[in-house]
């Protein structure tokens, strides 16, 4: 754990896809300590990952864990939630998260079990507190402002702002050094990033990448990649290029700048192509 600001602790995930060895500890996860209680900001990628996080919290403070924020539907961020069941916290998520979990949760669980085994994978935990637009949770002398975003990285992205330290926790709305994964709307993601740049924060904690970056400077690479993906996909569609050809050419100038580029860029182009071809 790194204390990136007073009372905000972050575990850096490894820049890999899930394996038995990394136990889906691939996302940045952490917690915020207030005067009266603790809020978990993403509980981890598996039951074992969540259990380790909970043990680390207990080594840091004995305050009750009253909130577990689940930033979006992807399992590397939230499948550790079951590790916090005994704390009886509020599990906090975007208003659209329950539907996303209903559609995908069991599929994700089975995929994790195939890799990690049944006893270590985790389970689907449904949020008990939903964020429709904006919501504040009070940790005692420390309020966290939660925002439910429009369709962007996914259709259920949640960000957290700690005004006490000027720290923005946007989860996977911000990727740094590891290539982003598009699972929502390319145009929507750029729109939400534009709005987030207006947030008065000193630093941000990416969902993947270093534990902290300066804000808003830390968003520049992601914004450049997504803008390139948008522009070059639109150009490919205008030229009548088919998807297979687009996958081989779009955004290749970004290749040397991102980890796992070859694993995700083709997927991102496919998603962008589906979204943008209707605009022509």
mmCIF file of C-alpha atoms in Angstrom:
data_model
loop_
_atom_site.group_PDB
_atom_site.id
_atom_site.type_symbol
_atom_site.label_atom_id
_atom_site.label_comp_id
_atom_site.label_asym_id
_atom_site.label_seq_id
_atom_site.Cartn_x
_atom_site.Cartn_y
_atom_site.Cartn_z
ATOM 1 C CA UNK A 1 0.000 0.000 0.000
ATOM 2 C CA UNK A 2 1.081 3.549 -0.747
ATOM 3 C CA UNK A 3 -0.414 6.501 1.105
ATOM 4 C CA UNK A 4 -0.909 8.819 -1.869
ATOM 5 C CA UNK A 5 -2.472 11.554 0.288
ATOM 6 C CA UNK A 6 -3.342 11.826 3.972
ATOM 7 C CA UNK A 7 -5.555 8.844 4.825
ATOM 8 C CA UNK A 8 -5.802 7.543 1.222
ATOM 9 C CA UNK A 9 -4.074 4.219 0.624
ATOM 10 C CA UNK A 10 -3.673 2.598 -2.815
ATOM 11 C CA UNK A 11 -2.401 -0.809 -3.929
ATOM 12 C CA UNK A 12 -0.956 -0.728 -7.432
ATOM 13 C CA UNK A 13 -2.228 -3.521 -9.635
ATOM 14 C CA UNK A 14 0.134 -5.402 -11.939
ATOM 15 C CA UNK A 15 0.018 -4.596 -15.657
ATOM 16 C CA UNK A 16 -1.213 -8.035 -16.687
ATOM 17 C CA UNK A 17 -4.388 -9.873 -17.521
ATOM 18 C CA UNK A 18 -5.758 -12.224 -14.871
ATOM 19 C CA UNK A 19 -3.711 -15.360 -14.137
ATOM 20 C CA UNK A 20 -3.627 -17.897 -11.337
ATOM 21 C CA UNK A 21 -0.386 -16.315 -10.183
ATOM 22 C CA UNK A 22 -1.633 -12.720 -9.899
ATOM 23 C CA UNK A 23 -5.078 -13.767 -8.563
ATOM 24 C CA UNK A 24 -6.676 -10.895 -10.500
ATOM 25 C CA UNK A 25 -4.785 -8.326 -8.456
ATOM 26 C CA UNK A 26 -4.450 -6.240 -11.604
ATOM 27 C CA UNK A 27 -6.384 -3.064 -10.730
ATOM 28 C CA UNK A 28 -5.482 -0.214 -8.430
ATOM 29 C CA UNK A 29 -7.579 -0.605 -5.285
ATOM 30 C CA UNK A 30 -7.529 1.005 -1.855
ATOM 31 C CA UNK A 31 -9.298 2.713 0.998
ATOM 32 C CA UNK A 32 -9.921 6.089 2.635
ATOM 33 C CA UNK A 33 -9.780 6.567 6.406
ATOM 34 C CA UNK A 34 -12.016 9.144 8.084
ATOM 35 C CA UNK A 35 -12.446 10.057 11.729
ATOM 36 C CA UNK A 36 -15.217 7.511 12.308
ATOM 37 C CA UNK A 37 -15.040 4.930 9.521
ATOM 38 C CA UNK A 38 -13.336 3.566 6.428
ATOM 39 C CA UNK A 39 -14.485 3.489 2.813
ATOM 40 C CA UNK A 40 -13.050 0.878 0.468
ATOM 41 C CA UNK A 41 -12.515 2.190 -3.054
ATOM 42 C CA UNK A 42 -12.847 -0.990 -5.127
ATOM 43 C CA UNK A 43 -12.498 -4.201 -3.124
ATOM 44 C CA UNK A 44 -10.235 -6.126 -5.507
ATOM 45 C CA UNK A 45 -10.365 -8.626 -8.325
ATOM 46 C CA UNK A 46 -11.093 -11.852 -6.444
ATOM 47 C CA UNK A 47 -12.027 -13.142 -3.018
ATOM 48 C CA UNK A 48 -8.373 -13.682 -2.109
ATOM 49 C CA UNK A 49 -7.480 -10.196 -3.372
ATOM 50 C CA UNK A 50 -10.269 -8.699 -1.247
ATOM 51 C CA UNK A 51 -9.211 -10.688 1.796
ATOM 52 C CA UNK A 52 -5.694 -9.332 1.506
ATOM 53 C CA UNK A 53 -7.058 -5.796 1.199
ATOM 54 C CA UNK A 54 -9.232 -6.245 4.277
ATOM 55 C CA UNK A 55 -6.279 -7.598 6.255
ATOM 56 C CA UNK A 56 -4.221 -4.570 5.239
ATOM 57 C CA UNK A 57 -6.983 -2.225 6.367
ATOM 58 C CA UNK A 58 -7.105 -3.977 9.730
ATOM 59 C CA UNK A 59 -3.340 -3.539 10.101
ATOM 60 C CA UNK A 60 -3.801 0.187 9.418
ATOM 61 C CA UNK A 61 -6.902 1.018 11.480
ATOM 62 C CA UNK A 62 -9.570 -0.611 13.660
ATOM 63 C CA UNK A 63 -12.268 1.805 12.498
ATOM 64 C CA UNK A 64 -15.367 0.119 11.039
ATOM 65 C CA UNK A 65 -15.563 -0.424 7.280
ATOM 66 C CA UNK A 66 -18.925 1.135 6.496
ATOM 67 C CA UNK A 67 -18.747 1.637 2.730
ATOM 68 C CA UNK A 68 -17.399 -0.465 -0.126
ATOM 69 C CA UNK A 69 -17.475 1.523 -3.360
ATOM 70 C CA UNK A 70 -17.694 -0.583 -6.537
ATOM 71 C CA UNK A 71 -16.600 1.668 -9.390
ATOM 72 C CA UNK A 72 -18.017 -0.371 -12.308
ATOM 73 C CA UNK A 73 -18.900 -3.881 -13.408
ATOM 74 C CA UNK A 74 -15.478 -5.281 -14.368
ATOM 75 C CA UNK A 75 -14.385 -8.131 -12.096
ATOM 76 C CA UNK A 76 -10.795 -6.943 -11.531
ATOM 77 C CA UNK A 77 -12.235 -4.091 -9.468
ATOM 78 C CA UNK A 78 -15.154 -5.613 -7.573
ATOM 79 C CA UNK A 79 -14.999 -9.395 -7.199
ATOM 80 C CA UNK A 80 -13.281 -9.001 -3.838
ATOM 81 C CA UNK A 81 -16.460 -7.503 -2.360
ATOM 82 C CA UNK A 82 -17.485 -10.743 -0.649
ATOM 83 C CA UNK A 83 -14.422 -10.475 1.603
ATOM 84 C CA UNK A 84 -16.130 -7.549 3.366
ATOM 85 C CA UNK A 85 -19.475 -9.238 4.051
ATOM 86 C CA UNK A 86 -18.813 -9.640 7.783
ATOM 87 C CA UNK A 87 -18.357 -5.866 8.100
ATOM 88 C CA UNK A 88 -21.939 -5.335 6.917
ATOM 89 C CA UNK A 89 -21.055 -2.195 4.933
ATOM 90 C CA UNK A 90 -23.082 -0.373 2.345
ATOM 91 C CA UNK A 91 -21.968 -1.648 -1.061
ATOM 92 C CA UNK A 92 -22.085 1.469 -3.234
ATOM 93 C CA UNK A 93 -22.492 1.460 -7.013
ATOM 94 C CA UNK A 94 -23.830 3.277 -10.040
ATOM 95 C CA UNK A 95 -27.591 3.028 -10.516
ATOM 96 C CA UNK A 96 -26.944 0.920 -13.620
ATOM 97 C CA UNK A 97 -24.559 -1.485 -11.879
ATOM 98 C CA UNK A 98 -27.234 -3.985 -10.744
ATOM 99 C CA UNK A 99 -28.409 -4.485 -14.319
ATOM 100 C CA UNK A 100 -24.835 -4.845 -15.570
ATOM 101 C CA UNK A 101 -24.126 -7.447 -12.894
ATOM 102 C CA UNK A 102 -27.319 -9.318 -13.729
ATOM 103 C CA UNK A 103 -26.221 -9.515 -17.367
ATOM 104 C CA UNK A 104 -22.549 -10.324 -16.833
ATOM 105 C CA UNK A 105 -21.898 -11.300 -13.244
ATOM 106 C CA UNK A 106 -22.281 -15.060 -13.529
ATOM 107 C CA UNK A 107 -20.203 -15.139 -16.702
ATOM 108 C CA UNK A 108 -17.422 -13.236 -14.948
ATOM 109 C CA UNK A 109 -17.655 -15.521 -11.914
ATOM 110 C CA UNK A 110 -17.311 -18.667 -13.999
ATOM 111 C CA UNK A 111 -14.374 -17.236 -15.929
ATOM 112 C CA UNK A 112 -12.599 -16.359 -12.680
ATOM 113 C CA UNK A 113 -13.302 -19.786 -11.228
ATOM 114 C CA UNK A 114 -11.744 -21.371 -14.308
ATOM 115 C CA UNK A 115 -8.535 -19.431 -13.646
ATOM 116 C CA UNK A 116 -8.366 -19.198 -9.851
ATOM 117 C CA UNK A 117 -10.547 -22.024 -8.547
ATOM 118 C CA UNK A 118 -13.911 -21.815 -6.849
ATOM 119 C CA UNK A 119 -12.653 -21.001 -3.350
ATOM 120 C CA UNK A 120 -10.549 -18.033 -4.457
ATOM 121 C CA UNK A 121 -12.542 -16.412 -7.240
ATOM 122 C CA UNK A 122 -15.205 -14.500 -5.357
ATOM 123 C CA UNK A 123 -18.872 -13.961 -6.069
ATOM 124 C CA UNK A 124 -21.337 -11.418 -7.365
ATOM 125 C CA UNK A 125 -22.227 -8.828 -4.714
ATOM 126 C CA UNK A 126 -25.112 -6.525 -5.568
ATOM 127 C CA UNK A 127 -24.876 -2.890 -4.423
ATOM 128 C CA UNK A 128 -27.075 -1.822 -1.542
ATOM 129 C CA UNK A 129 -26.628 1.932 -2.098
ATOM 130 C CA UNK A 130 -27.115 3.328 -5.599
ATOM 131 C CA UNK A 131 -25.823 6.580 -7.051
ATOM 132 C CA UNK A 132 -28.220 8.087 -9.587
ATOM 133 C CA UNK A 133 -26.310 11.310 -10.161
ATOM 134 C CA UNK A 134 -24.358 12.640 -7.172
ATOM 135 C CA UNK A 135 -24.072 11.346 -3.618
ATOM 136 C CA UNK A 136 -21.905 12.081 -0.599
ATOM 137 C CA UNK A 137 -20.820 9.580 2.011
ATOM 138 C CA UNK A 138 -19.515 10.810 5.375
ATOM 139 C CA UNK A 139 -16.604 9.036 7.043
ATOM 140 C CA UNK A 140 -16.614 11.476 9.950
ATOM 141 C CA UNK A 141 -15.026 14.827 9.209
ATOM 142 C CA UNK A 142 -14.384 13.592 5.699
ATOM 143 C CA UNK A 143 -17.012 13.552 2.965
ATOM 144 C CA UNK A 144 -16.468 11.659 -0.287
ATOM 145 C CA UNK A 145 -18.364 13.000 -3.314
ATOM 146 C CA UNK A 146 -19.515 10.260 -5.675
ATOM 147 C CA UNK A 147 -20.534 10.904 -9.285
ATOM 148 C CA UNK A 148 -22.416 8.523 -11.567
ATOM 149 C CA UNK A 149 -21.146 9.073 -15.100
ATOM 150 C CA UNK A 150 -22.745 8.665 -18.491
ATOM 151 C CA UNK A 151 -21.734 5.752 -20.725
ATOM 152 C CA UNK A 152 -17.954 5.900 -21.064
ATOM 153 C CA UNK A 153 -15.473 3.151 -20.136
ATOM 154 C CA UNK A 154 -18.593 1.109 -19.276
ATOM 155 C CA UNK A 155 -22.241 2.037 -18.802
ATOM 156 C CA UNK A 156 -21.879 2.171 -14.993
ATOM 157 C CA UNK A 157 -18.760 4.197 -14.154
ATOM 158 C CA UNK A 158 -18.510 5.835 -10.749
ATOM 159 C CA UNK A 159 -15.871 8.336 -9.610
ATOM 160 C CA UNK A 160 -14.976 9.485 -6.108
ATOM 161 C CA UNK A 161 -13.625 12.879 -5.041
ATOM 162 C CA UNK A 162 -11.981 13.476 -1.670
ATOM 163 C CA UNK A 163 -12.081 17.226 -1.189
ATOM 164 C CA UNK A 164 -10.091 16.997 2.045
ATOM 165 C CA UNK A 165 -6.909 16.188 0.126
ATOM 166 C CA UNK A 166 -7.900 17.221 -3.399
ATOM 167 C CA UNK A 167 -7.711 13.618 -4.611
ATOM 168 C CA UNK A 168 -9.834 12.311 -7.484
ATOM 169 C CA UNK A 169 -10.406 8.552 -7.707
ATOM 170 C CA UNK A 170 -11.907 8.000 -11.178
ATOM 171 C CA UNK A 171 -11.153 4.246 -11.366
ATOM 172 C CA UNK A 172 -11.117 3.043 -14.986
ATOM 173 C CA UNK A 173 -12.209 6.361 -16.397
ATOM 174 C CA UNK A 174 -8.441 6.947 -16.175
ATOM 175 C CA UNK A 175 -5.821 4.549 -17.533
ATOM 176 C CA UNK A 176 -2.143 5.519 -17.380
ATOM 177 C CA UNK A 177 0.572 3.579 -19.289
ATOM 178 C CA UNK A 178 -1.632 0.486 -19.614
ATOM 179 C CA UNK A 179 -3.759 0.703 -22.754
ATOM 180 C CA UNK A 180 -7.431 1.446 -21.975
ATOM 181 C CA UNK A 181 -10.236 -1.027 -22.641
ATOM 182 C CA UNK A 182 -13.355 0.357 -24.309
ATOM 183 C CA UNK A 183 -16.551 -1.304 -23.112
ATOM 184 C CA UNK A 184 -19.019 1.574 -23.334
ATOM 185 C CA UNK A 185 -18.922 4.579 -25.652
ATOM 186 C CA UNK A 186 -15.850 6.175 -27.205
ATOM 187 C CA UNK A 187 -17.557 9.540 -27.645
ATOM 188 C CA UNK A 188 -19.068 9.250 -24.198
ATOM 189 C CA UNK A 189 -15.688 8.528 -22.611
ATOM 190 C CA UNK A 190 -14.138 11.608 -24.203
ATOM 191 C CA UNK A 191 -17.100 13.654 -22.998
ATOM 192 C CA UNK A 192 -16.768 12.425 -19.422
ATOM 193 C CA UNK A 193 -13.016 13.060 -19.457
ATOM 194 C CA UNK A 194 -13.713 16.606 -20.567
ATOM 195 C CA UNK A 195 -15.988 17.078 -17.585
ATOM 196 C CA UNK A 196 -13.550 15.453 -15.157
ATOM 197 C CA UNK A 197 -10.780 17.795 -16.267
ATOM 198 C CA UNK A 198 -12.797 20.582 -14.691
ATOM 199 C CA UNK A 199 -12.700 18.922 -11.260
ATOM 200 C CA UNK A 200 -10.510 20.884 -8.877
ATOM 201 C CA UNK A 201 -8.108 18.128 -7.836
ATOM 202 C CA UNK A 202 -4.379 18.054 -7.194
ATOM 203 C CA UNK A 203 -3.938 14.408 -8.066
ATOM 204 C CA UNK A 204 -5.825 11.437 -9.467
ATOM 205 C CA UNK A 205 -5.610 7.705 -8.801
ATOM 206 C CA UNK A 206 -5.909 5.762 -12.080
ATOM 207 C CA UNK A 207 -7.742 2.465 -12.251
ATOM 208 C CA UNK A 208 -4.598 1.059 -13.890
ATOM 209 C CA UNK A 209 -1.097 2.491 -13.845
ATOM 210 C CA UNK A 210 0.820 4.386 -11.157
ATOM 211 C CA UNK A 211 -0.884 4.938 -7.827
ATOM 212 C CA UNK A 212 -1.136 8.685 -8.401
ATOM 213 C CA UNK A 213 -0.688 11.254 -11.174
ATOM 214 C CA UNK A 214 -0.959 15.028 -11.279
ATOM 215 C CA UNK A 215 -4.393 16.313 -12.297
ATOM 216 C CA UNK A 216 -5.459 17.198 -14.924
ATOM 217 C CA UNK A 217 -2.060 16.664 -16.612
ATOM 218 C CA UNK A 218 -2.315 12.916 -15.972
ATOM 219 C CA UNK A 219 -5.197 12.522 -18.415
ATOM 220 C CA UNK A 220 -3.327 13.778 -21.488
ATOM 221 C CA UNK A 221 -2.107 10.406 -22.797
ATOM 222 C CA UNK A 222 -5.492 8.739 -22.427
ATOM 223 C CA UNK A 223 -7.251 11.635 -24.103
ATOM 224 C CA UNK A 224 -4.758 11.544 -26.983
ATOM 225 C CA UNK A 225 -5.234 7.792 -27.488
ATOM 226 C CA UNK A 226 -9.029 7.961 -27.412
ATOM 227 C CA UNK A 227 -9.043 10.974 -29.747
ATOM 228 C CA UNK A 228 -6.738 9.123 -32.150
ATOM 229 C CA UNK A 229 -8.980 6.073 -31.988
ATOM 230 C CA UNK A 230 -12.004 8.247 -32.772
ATOM 231 C CA UNK A 231 -10.399 10.156 -35.636
ATOM 232 C CA UNK A 232 -8.724 7.218 -37.351
ATOM 233 C CA UNK A 233 -11.741 4.925 -37.001
ATOM 234 C CA UNK A 234 -13.945 7.616 -38.554
ATOM 235 C CA UNK A 235 -11.431 7.977 -41.400
ATOM 236 C CA UNK A 236 -11.355 4.213 -41.971
ATOM 237 C CA UNK A 237 -15.149 4.053 -42.151
ATOM 238 C CA UNK A 238 -15.283 7.020 -44.545
ATOM 239 C CA UNK A 239 -12.762 5.299 -46.827
ATOM 240 C CA UNK A 240 -14.919 2.180 -46.897
ATOM 241 C CA UNK A 241 -12.340 0.112 -45.024
ATOM 242 C CA UNK A 242 -13.688 -3.087 -43.513
ATOM 243 C CA UNK A 243 -13.213 -3.939 -39.850
ATOM 244 C CA UNK A 244 -10.379 -6.421 -40.398
ATOM 245 C CA UNK A 245 -8.352 -3.818 -42.251
ATOM 246 C CA UNK A 246 -9.131 -1.157 -39.665
ATOM 247 C CA UNK A 247 -7.899 -3.387 -36.840
ATOM 248 C CA UNK A 248 -4.502 -3.611 -38.554
ATOM 249 C CA UNK A 249 -4.079 0.131 -39.079
ATOM 250 C CA UNK A 250 -6.055 2.308 -36.641
ATOM 251 C CA UNK A 251 -4.084 3.910 -33.778
ATOM 252 C CA UNK A 252 -0.870 2.025 -34.603
ATOM 253 C CA UNK A 253 1.081 5.201 -33.910
ATOM 254 C CA UNK A 254 0.186 4.698 -30.238
ATOM 255 C CA UNK A 255 1.628 1.194 -30.035
ATOM 256 C CA UNK A 256 4.954 2.002 -28.362
ATOM 257 C CA UNK A 257 3.316 4.181 -25.722
ATOM 258 C CA UNK A 258 1.126 1.598 -23.976
ATOM 259 C CA UNK A 259 1.526 -1.695 -22.159
ATOM 260 C CA UNK A 260 -0.725 -4.540 -23.405
ATOM 261 C CA UNK A 261 -1.422 -2.564 -26.590
ATOM 262 C CA UNK A 262 -1.686 -5.641 -28.817
ATOM 263 C CA UNK A 263 -4.068 -7.292 -26.352
ATOM 264 C CA UNK A 264 -6.645 -4.494 -26.377
ATOM 265 C CA UNK A 265 -6.287 -2.117 -29.310
ATOM 266 C CA UNK A 266 -8.032 -4.466 -31.730
ATOM 267 C CA UNK A 267 -10.946 -4.833 -29.324
ATOM 268 C CA UNK A 268 -11.117 -1.058 -28.930
ATOM 269 C CA UNK A 269 -11.242 -0.575 -32.694
ATOM 270 C CA UNK A 270 -14.020 -3.131 -32.992
ATOM 271 C CA UNK A 271 -16.051 -1.334 -30.326
ATOM 272 C CA UNK A 272 -15.382 2.059 -31.888
ATOM 273 C CA UNK A 273 -16.256 0.766 -35.373
ATOM 274 C CA UNK A 274 -19.627 -0.504 -34.176
ATOM 275 C CA UNK A 275 -20.386 2.810 -32.493
ATOM 276 C CA UNK A 276 -19.208 5.118 -35.264
ATOM 277 C CA UNK A 277 -20.386 3.355 -38.417
ATOM 278 C CA UNK A 278 -23.958 4.467 -37.626
ATOM 279 C CA UNK A 279 -22.810 8.090 -37.798
ATOM 280 C CA UNK A 280 -21.854 7.840 -41.459
#
